[in-house]
Amino acid sequence: DVKVTQSSRYLVKRTGEKVFLECVQDMDHENMFWYRQDPGLGLRLIYFSYDVKMKEKGDIPEGYSVSREKKERFSLILESASTNQTSMYLCASSLLTPGNEKLFFGSGTQLSVL
Amino acid sequence: GQQLNQSPQSMFIQEGEDVSMNCTSSSIFNTWLWYKQEPGEGPVLLIALYKAGELTSNGRLTAQFGITRKDSFLNISASIPSDVGIYFCAGRRNSGGSNYKLTFGKGTLLTVNP
């Protein structure tokens, strides 16, 4: 079974802190994604990557950056956390093709910015 | 970005009842998917649909890819308490550089009373 592991289940940070959310997958998937999930808004794509060192902006990239130095690891960075970035963050991975529509998600990181 | 309208937002049903939910879009999608998110977990893929008119079942779940390619339906028959969760539809347009991106609906929260 594919396993997508997010390093923290819960995080509490202060406004202005730099925050790293880490995600690792063990199935050699090319694609990796970061979503945020907010009540009433569903899942919104922040960034995705289809190869090492490659990244593309999703629908809401402002205030975030990402890093993909190794195929299995995709990091989401909040350079200066703000209260409106309090959310559930979900990492996902998929094959490049075929089957790239079948996302495998981690269990999520609930981030609170105070 | 593209929008998927998912309804209903929430449902409260009795165990044993059938459930229907749907997703509509103003744009054509080439792939429709249905995911389920249980409390404290990331979404898990239930059903993937690839062809207009396609009807696919997974146990008590049945999903259809609308003929117009602008909608999809998910039905759950004889609901049980473990059906509780948030159900997301997702669509993908095969459009070159955005081929990896899914658009998600806002979710349907299902509660099943035993």
Short mmCIF file of C-alpha atoms in Angstrom, two decimals, chain A residues 19-78:
data_model
loop_
_atom_site.label_atom_id
_atom_site.label_comp_id
_atom_site.label_asym_id
_atom_site.label_seq_id
_atom_site.Cartn_x
_atom_site.Cartn_y
_atom_site.Cartn_z
CA VAL A 19 7.03 26.99 9.38
CA PHE A 20 8.06 23.79 7.61
CA LEU A 21 5.57 21.04 6.84
CA GLU A 22 7.20 17.84 5.69
CA CYS A 23 5.77 15.04 3.59
CA VAL A 24 7.33 11.74 2.55
CA GLN A 25 5.93 9.06 0.23
CA ASP A 26 7.26 5.56 -0.19
CA MET A 27 5.93 4.50 -3.59
CA ASP A 28 8.32 6.28 -5.94
CA HIS A 29 5.57 8.61 -7.17
CA GLU A 30 6.61 11.43 -9.45
CA ASN A 31 3.81 13.83 -8.55
CA MET A 32 3.40 15.40 -5.12
CA PHE A 33 0.88 17.97 -3.99
CA TRP A 34 0.06 20.28 -1.11
CA TYR A 35 -3.58 21.16 -0.41
CA ARG A 36 -5.22 23.08 2.35
CA GLN A 37 -8.65 22.14 3.64
CA ASP A 38 -10.97 24.66 5.25
CA PRO A 39 -14.59 24.15 6.31
CA GLY A 40 -16.96 25.11 3.54
CA LEU A 41 -14.13 25.59 1.04
CA GLY A 42 -13.09 22.01 0.36
CA LEU A 43 -9.60 21.20 -0.86
CA ARG A 44 -7.57 23.92 -2.52
CA LEU A 45 -4.28 23.26 -4.27
CA ILE A 46 -1.33 25.30 -3.02
CA TYR A 47 1.59 23.86 -5.01
CA PHE A 48 2.49 20.70 -6.84
CA SER A 49 5.62 19.08 -8.17
CA TYR A 50 6.01 16.54 -10.98
CA ASP A 51 9.72 15.94 -10.57
CA VAL A 52 12.65 16.67 -8.31
CA LYS A 53 13.36 20.39 -8.15
CA MET A 54 10.29 21.09 -10.30
CA LYS A 55 7.31 22.94 -8.90
CA GLU A 56 4.19 24.66 -10.16
CA LYS A 57 1.82 27.02 -8.44
CA GLY A 58 -1.63 25.79 -7.65
CA ASP A 59 -4.69 27.92 -7.06
CA ILE A 60 -3.60 29.62 -3.80
CA PRO A 61 0.22 29.83 -3.68
CA GLU A 62 0.47 33.24 -2.02
CA GLY A 63 2.32 33.12 1.28
CA TYR A 64 3.75 29.65 0.61
CA SER A 65 6.79 28.12 -1.02
CA VAL A 66 7.84 24.51 -1.56
CA SER A 67 10.96 22.43 -1.86
CA ARG A 68 11.50 19.09 -3.58
CA GLU A 69 15.15 18.10 -3.28
CA LYS A 70 14.45 14.35 -3.28
CA LYS A 71 11.78 12.42 -5.10
CA GLU A 72 10.16 11.06 -1.96
CA ARG A 73 10.02 14.31 -0.02
CA PHE A 74 7.98 17.46 -0.60
CA SER A 75 8.13 20.32 1.88
CA LEU A 76 5.71 23.21 2.30
CA ILE A 77 7.18 26.39 3.75
CA LEU A 78 5.36 29.30 5.30
#
